CSV table of C-alpha atoms in Angstrom, one decimal:
chain,number,residue,atom,x,y,z
A,1,UNK,CA,0.0,0.0,0.0
A,2,UNK,CA,2.8,2.4,0.9
A,3,UNK,CA,4.4,1.8,-2.6
A,4,UNK,CA,1.1,2.7,-4.3
A,5,UNK,CA,0.7,5.8,-2.1
A,6,UNK,CA,4.2,6.9,-3.0
A,7,UNK,CA,3.5,6.5,-6.7
A,8,UNK,CA,0.2,8.3,-6.4
A,9,UNK,CA,2.1,11.3,-4.8
A,10,UNK,CA,4.1,11.5,-8.0
A,11,UNK,CA,1.1,11.3,-10.4
A,12,UNK,CA,0.3,14.9,-11.6
A,13,UNK,CA,-3.5,14.4,-11.6
A,14,UNK,CA,-3.4,13.4,-7.9
A,15,UNK,CA,-0.9,15.9,-6.7
A,16,UNK,CA,-3.3,18.1,-4.7
A,17,UNK,CA,-5.1,15.4,-2.7
A,18,UNK,CA,-3.9,14.9,0.9
A,19,UNK,CA,-2.5,11.8,2.5
A,20,UNK,CA,-5.9,10.6,3.8
A,21,UNK,CA,-7.5,11.0,0.4
A,22,UNK,CA,-4.5,9.3,-1.2
A,23,UNK,CA,-4.8,6.3,1.2
A,24,UNK,CA,-8.4,5.9,0.3
A,25,UNK,CA,-7.6,6.1,-3.4
A,26,UNK,CA,-4.8,3.5,-3.1
A,27,UNK,CA,-7.4,1.0,-1.6
A,28,UNK,CA,-9.7,1.6,-4.6
A,29,UNK,CA,-7.0,0.8,-7.3
A,30,UNK,CA,-6.8,-2.5,-9.1
A,31,UNK,CA,-3.8,-4.0,-10.8
A,32,UNK,CA,-3.8,-5.1,-14.4
A,33,UNK,CA,-1.1,-6.6,-16.6
A,34,UNK,CA,-0.7,-6.4,-20.4
A,35,UNK,CA,1.6,-8.3,-22.7
A,36,UNK,CA,3.9,-6.6,-25.2
A,37,UNK,CA,1.9,-5.4,-28.2
A,38,UNK,CA,-1.4,-5.9,-26.5
A,39,UNK,CA,-4.0,-3.1,-27.1
A,40,UNK,CA,-5.3,-1.7,-23.8
A,41,UNK,CA,-8.2,0.2,-25.5
A,42,UNK,CA,-9.1,1.4,-28.9
A,43,UNK,CA,-10.1,4.9,-30.1
A,44,UNK,CA,-13.9,5.5,-29.9
A,45,UNK,CA,-14.3,2.5,-27.6
A,46,UNK,CA,-16.4,3.1,-24.6
A,47,UNK,CA,-14.5,3.2,-21.3
A,48,UNK,CA,-14.6,4.6,-17.8
A,49,UNK,CA,-11.2,3.7,-16.5
A,50,UNK,CA,-8.0,5.6,-15.8
A,51,UNK,CA,-4.6,3.8,-16.0
A,52,UNK,CA,-1.4,4.5,-14.1
A,53,UNK,CA,1.7,2.9,-15.5
A,54,UNK,CA,3.5,0.9,-12.7
A,55,UNK,CA,6.0,-0.9,-15.0
A,56,UNK,CA,6.6,-0.9,-18.7
A,57,UNK,CA,5.7,1.6,-21.4
A,58,UNK,CA,2.4,2.4,-23.2
A,59,UNK,CA,2.1,4.2,-26.5
A,60,UNK,CA,-1.0,6.4,-27.1
A,61,UNK,CA,-1.8,7.4,-30.6
A,62,UNK,CA,-4.7,8.5,-32.9
A,63,UNK,CA,-5.4,7.7,-36.5
A,64,UNK,CA,-6.0,10.7,-38.9
A,65,UNK,CA,-8.6,10.8,-41.6
A,66,UNK,CA,-5.9,9.8,-44.1
A,67,UNK,CA,-5.1,6.7,-42.1
A,68,UNK,CA,-1.9,8.1,-40.7
A,69,UNK,CA,-0.8,7.1,-37.2
A,70,UNK,CA,-0.1,10.1,-35.0
A,71,UNK,CA,1.7,9.3,-31.8
A,72,UNK,CA,0.5,11.5,-28.9
A,73,UNK,CA,3.1,10.2,-26.4
A,74,UNK,CA,4.7,7.3,-24.7
A,75,UNK,CA,3.9,6.7,-21.0
A,76,UNK,CA,6.4,5.3,-18.6
A,77,UNK,CA,6.2,4.4,-14.8
A,78,UNK,CA,4.1,7.0,-13.0
A,79,UNK,CA,2.4,8.3,-16.1
A,80,UNK,CA,-1.4,8.5,-16.5
A,81,UNK,CA,-3.5,7.9,-19.5
A,82,UNK,CA,-7.2,7.4,-20.2
A,83,UNK,CA,-8.3,10.1,-17.7
A,84,UNK,CA,-10.7,11.7,-20.2
A,85,UNK,CA,-13.1,8.8,-20.4
A,86,UNK,CA,-12.8,8.3,-16.6
A,87,UNK,CA,-14.1,11.9,-16.0
A,88,UNK,CA,-16.6,12.3,-18.8
A,89,UNK,CA,-17.7,8.7,-19.4
A,90,UNK,CA,-17.4,9.3,-23.2
A,91,UNK,CA,-15.6,7.2,-25.8
A,92,UNK,CA,-11.8,6.9,-25.9
A,93,UNK,CA,-10.2,9.8,-27.8
A,94,UNK,CA,-7.1,7.7,-28.7
A,95,UNK,CA,-5.7,4.1,-28.8
A,96,UNK,CA,-3.3,2.8,-26.2
A,97,UNK,CA,-0.9,-0.1,-26.8
A,98,UNK,CA,1.6,-1.7,-24.5
A,99,UNK,CA,5.0,-1.2,-26.1
A,100,UNK,CA,6.5,-3.8,-23.7
A,101,UNK,CA,5.2,-6.0,-20.9
A,102,UNK,CA,3.3,-3.5,-18.7
A,103,UNK,CA,1.6,-3.5,-15.3
A,104,UNK,CA,-0.9,-0.7,-14.6
A,105,UNK,CA,-3.0,0.5,-11.7
A,106,UNK,CA,-6.7,1.0,-12.7
A,107,UNK,CA,-9.3,3.3,-11.4
A,108,UNK,CA,-12.9,3.3,-12.8
A,109,UNK,CA,-15.7,5.9,-12.5
A,110,UNK,CA,-17.6,4.0,-9.8
A,111,UNK,CA,-14.6,4.0,-7.5
A,112,UNK,CA,-13.7,7.6,-8.3
A,113,UNK,CA,-17.3,8.4,-7.1
A,114,UNK,CA,-16.6,6.5,-3.9
A,115,UNK,CA,-13.5,8.7,-3.4
A,116,UNK,CA,-15.5,11.9,-4.0
A,117,UNK,CA,-18.3,10.7,-1.7
A,118,UNK,CA,-15.8,10.0,1.2
A,119,UNK,CA,-13.7,13.1,0.5
A,120,UNK,CA,-15.8,15.8,-1.3
A,121,UNK,CA,-12.9,18.2,-1.4
A,122,UNK,CA,-10.9,15.8,-3.6
A,123,UNK,CA,-13.2,16.8,-6.5
A,124,UNK,CA,-12.0,20.3,-6.3
A,125,UNK,CA,-8.4,19.1,-6.2
A,126,UNK,CA,-8.9,16.9,-9.3
A,127,UNK,CA,-10.7,19.8,-11.1
A,128,UNK,CA,-7.9,22.2,-10.3
A,129,UNK,CA,-5.2,19.8,-11.6
A,130,UNK,CA,-7.1,19.1,-14.8
A,131,UNK,CA,-7.6,22.9,-15.3
A,132,UNK,CA,-3.8,23.4,-15.0
A,133,UNK,CA,-3.2,20.6,-17.5
A,134,UNK,CA,-5.7,22.2,-20.0
A,135,UNK,CA,-4.0,25.5,-19.6
A,136,UNK,CA,-0.5,24.0,-20.2
A,137,UNK,CA,-1.8,22.2,-23.3
A,138,UNK,CA,-3.3,25.5,-24.5
A,139,UNK,CA,0.0,27.3,-23.9
A,140,UNK,CA,1.9,24.5,-25.7
A,141,UNK,CA,-0.4,24.8,-28.8
A,142,UNK,CA,0.2,28.6,-28.8
A,143,UNK,CA,4.0,28.6,-28.4
A,144,UNK,CA,5.2,25.2,-29.5
A,145,UNK,CA,7.7,25.4,-32.4
A,146,UNK,CA,7.3,22.6,-34.9
A,147,UNK,CA,10.2,20.8,-36.5
A,148,UNK,CA,12.4,23.1,-38.6
A,149,UNK,CA,12.1,22.1,-42.3
A,150,UNK,CA,15.6,23.3,-42.9
A,151,UNK,CA,17.0,20.9,-40.3
A,152,UNK,CA,14.7,18.1,-41.5
A,153,UNK,CA,16.0,18.6,-45.0
A,154,UNK,CA,19.7,18.7,-44.0
A,155,UNK,CA,19.4,15.2,-42.6
A,156,UNK,CA,18.2,14.0,-46.1
A,157,UNK,CA,20.8,15.8,-48.2
A,158,UNK,CA,23.3,13.8,-50.3
A,159,UNK,CA,26.9,14.9,-50.9
A,160,UNK,CA,26.1,15.9,-54.5
A,161,UNK,CA,23.1,18.0,-53.3
A,162,UNK,CA,25.2,19.8,-50.8
A,163,UNK,CA,27.8,20.6,-53.5
A,164,UNK,CA,25.0,21.8,-55.8
A,165,UNK,CA,23.7,24.1,-53.1
A,166,UNK,CA,27.1,25.6,-52.4
A,167,UNK,CA,27.8,26.2,-56.1
A,168,UNK,CA,24.3,27.8,-56.6
A,169,UNK,CA,24.8,30.0,-53.5
A,170,UNK,CA,28.3,31.1,-54.6
A,171,UNK,CA,27.2,31.6,-58.3
A,172,UNK,CA,24.4,33.9,-57.3
A,173,UNK,CA,26.4,36.1,-54.9
A,174,UNK,CA,28.1,39.4,-55.3
A,175,UNK,CA,31.3,37.8,-54.4
A,176,UNK,CA,31.2,35.7,-57.5
A,177,UNK,CA,30.1,38.5,-59.7
A,178,UNK,CA,32.8,40.9,-58.5
A,179,UNK,CA,35.6,38.3,-58.5
A,180,UNK,CA,34.6,37.0,-61.9
A,181,UNK,CA,34.4,40.6,-63.3
A,182,UNK,CA,37.9,41.3,-61.9
A,183,UNK,CA,39.1,38.1,-63.5
A,184,UNK,CA,37.7,39.1,-66.9
A,185,UNK,CA,39.2,42.6,-66.7
A,186,UNK,CA,42.6,41.1,-65.8
A,187,UNK,CA,42.4,38.6,-68.6
A,188,UNK,CA,41.6,41.3,-71.2
A,189,UNK,CA,44.4,43.6,-69.9
A,190,UNK,CA,47.0,40.9,-70.0
A,191,UNK,CA,46.1,39.9,-73.5
A,192,UNK,CA,45.6,43.4,-75.0
A,193,UNK,CA,48.1,45.5,-73.1
A,194,UNK,CA,50.8,43.4,-71.3
A,195,UNK,CA,51.2,40.7,-73.9
A,196,UNK,CA,50.0,42.7,-76.9
A,197,UNK,CA,52.5,41.2,-79.3
A,198,UNK,CA,52.5,37.7,-77.9
A,199,UNK,CA,49.1,37.3,-76.3
A,200,UNK,CA,48.0,33.7,-75.5
A,201,UNK,CA,44.4,34.7,-76.2
A,202,UNK,CA,44.2,37.7,-78.5
A,203,UNK,CA,41.0,39.5,-79.4
A,204,UNK,CA,38.2,38.3,-79.8
A,205,UNK,CA,39.4,36.1,-76.9
A,206,UNK,CA,38.3,32.7,-78.3
A,207,UNK,CA,40.0,30.8,-75.4
A,208,UNK,CA,38.1,32.9,-72.9
A,209,UNK,CA,34.8,32.3,-74.7
A,210,UNK,CA,35.5,28.6,-74.6
A,211,UNK,CA,36.1,28.7,-70.8
A,212,UNK,CA,32.9,30.8,-70.3
A,213,UNK,CA,30.8,28.4,-72.4
A,214,UNK,CA,32.2,25.4,-70.4
A,215,UNK,CA,31.5,27.2,-67.1
A,216,UNK,CA,28.0,28.0,-68.2
A,217,UNK,CA,27.3,24.4,-69.4
A,218,UNK,CA,28.4,23.0,-66.0
A,219,UNK,CA,26.9,25.7,-63.8
A,220,UNK,CA,23.4,25.7,-65.4
A,221,UNK,CA,22.5,22.1,-64.5
A,222,UNK,CA,24.0,22.4,-61.0
A,223,UNK,CA,21.8,25.5,-60.4
A,224,UNK,CA,18.8,23.7,-61.8
A,225,UNK,CA,19.5,20.8,-59.5
A,226,UNK,CA,19.5,23.2,-56.5
A,227,UNK,CA,16.2,24.8,-57.7
A,228,UNK,CA,14.5,21.4,-58.0
A,229,UNK,CA,15.6,20.6,-54.5
A,230,UNK,CA,14.0,23.8,-53.4
A,231,UNK,CA,10.7,22.4,-54.7
A,232,UNK,CA,11.2,19.3,-52.6
A,233,UNK,CA,11.9,21.5,-49.6
A,234,UNK,CA,8.6,23.3,-50.2
A,235,UNK,CA,6.8,20.0,-50.2
A,236,UNK,CA,8.5,18.9,-47.0
A,237,UNK,CA,7.5,22.2,-45.4
A,238,UNK,CA,3.9,21.7,-46.5
A,239,UNK,CA,3.8,18.2,-45.1
A,240,UNK,CA,5.1,19.5,-41.7
A,241,UNK,CA,2.5,22.3,-41.7
A,242,UNK,CA,-0.2,19.7,-42.3
A,243,UNK,CA,1.0,17.6,-39.4
A,244,UNK,CA,1.0,20.5,-37.1
A,245,UNK,CA,-2.4,21.7,-38.2
A,246,UNK,CA,-3.8,18.2,-37.8
A,247,UNK,CA,-2.4,17.8,-34.3
A,248,UNK,CA,-3.6,21.2,-33.3
A,249,UNK,CA,-7.1,20.4,-34.5
A,250,UNK,CA,-7.1,17.1,-32.6
A,251,UNK,CA,-5.8,18.8,-29.4
A,252,UNK,CA,-8.4,21.6,-29.6
A,253,UNK,CA,-11.2,19.1,-30.0
A,254,UNK,CA,-9.9,17.2,-27.0
A,255,UNK,CA,-9.8,20.4,-25.0
A,256,UNK,CA,-13.4,21.2,-25.8
A,257,UNK,CA,-14.5,17.7,-24.7
A,258,UNK,CA,-12.4,17.9,-21.5
A,259,UNK,CA,-13.8,21.3,-20.5
A,260,UNK,CA,-17.4,20.5,-21.2
A,261,UNK,CA,-17.6,17.0,-19.6
A,262,UNK,CA,-15.1,17.6,-16.8
A,263,UNK,CA,-17.0,20.6,-15.4
A,264,UNK,CA,-20.4,18.9,-15.8
A,265,UNK,CA,-19.4,15.6,-14.2
A,266,UNK,CA,-17.4,16.9,-11.3
A,267,UNK,CA,-20.0,19.5,-10.4
A,268,UNK,CA,-22.5,16.7,-10.4
A,269,UNK,CA,-20.3,14.6,-8.1
A,270,UNK,CA,-19.9,17.5,-5.7
A,271,UNK,CA,-23.6,18.2,-5.7
A,272,UNK,CA,-24.5,14.7,-4.8
A,273,UNK,CA,-21.8,14.4,-2.2
A,274,UNK,CA,-22.9,17.7,-0.5
A,275,UNK,CA,-26.5,16.4,-0.3
A,276,UNK,CA,-25.3,13.1,1.4
A,277,UNK,CA,-23.1,15.0,3.8
């Protein structure tokens, strides 16, 4: 029992309840084990239980409209999942799977009601903690910076693509324009003035034109390669924006459900508990 009480003291959702309430809660908990890969509950499945991970790891995810698996988080020892359905009695908002052999402590709605009836003030404590978590989620949605597409793309670049980028960057800079202009002027001065009688490339500078044509022939496809990669970068950025927007939409929908049902249910518990007291 002392071990369970120590664990409950570390669980965020039960942080504000006192030792007496925590002792009552520890008596109401059941232990349940899941094998590796076993599904604990499915999205949209009815449920009224909260799970506290005692050992192992649990992955919680949702499936988007396009069938994409979006991982919301992985829960280790001391973490809680499934609290939404416990509080509002609605369907599960995500799917939970045991990543490895897992032992959990389980609390259902009926036993939560017993806790509230014995300790009415615990309802306020639970409501306060959930309010804080909702506020933190809201702040996260407002301030969270998604993955940087530039860093994501750097991880995928090949050696040839990196060279193409550097060539394109240098070829389109004032450093290249000025240095190449200086080179042309020096070339002309050497062949027209310094080596006027024995120039290695006399006017109309056929050798220089040959070099310029070769440079243009090599530089053009390299620059085009870099430009094509820019289109790939734009597609990557669009994909990342879509993932962020989808996650934000899911989180906002969960926030609405939490606020509506949490307030309604806990106020009902408090009202019934007050009448019995």
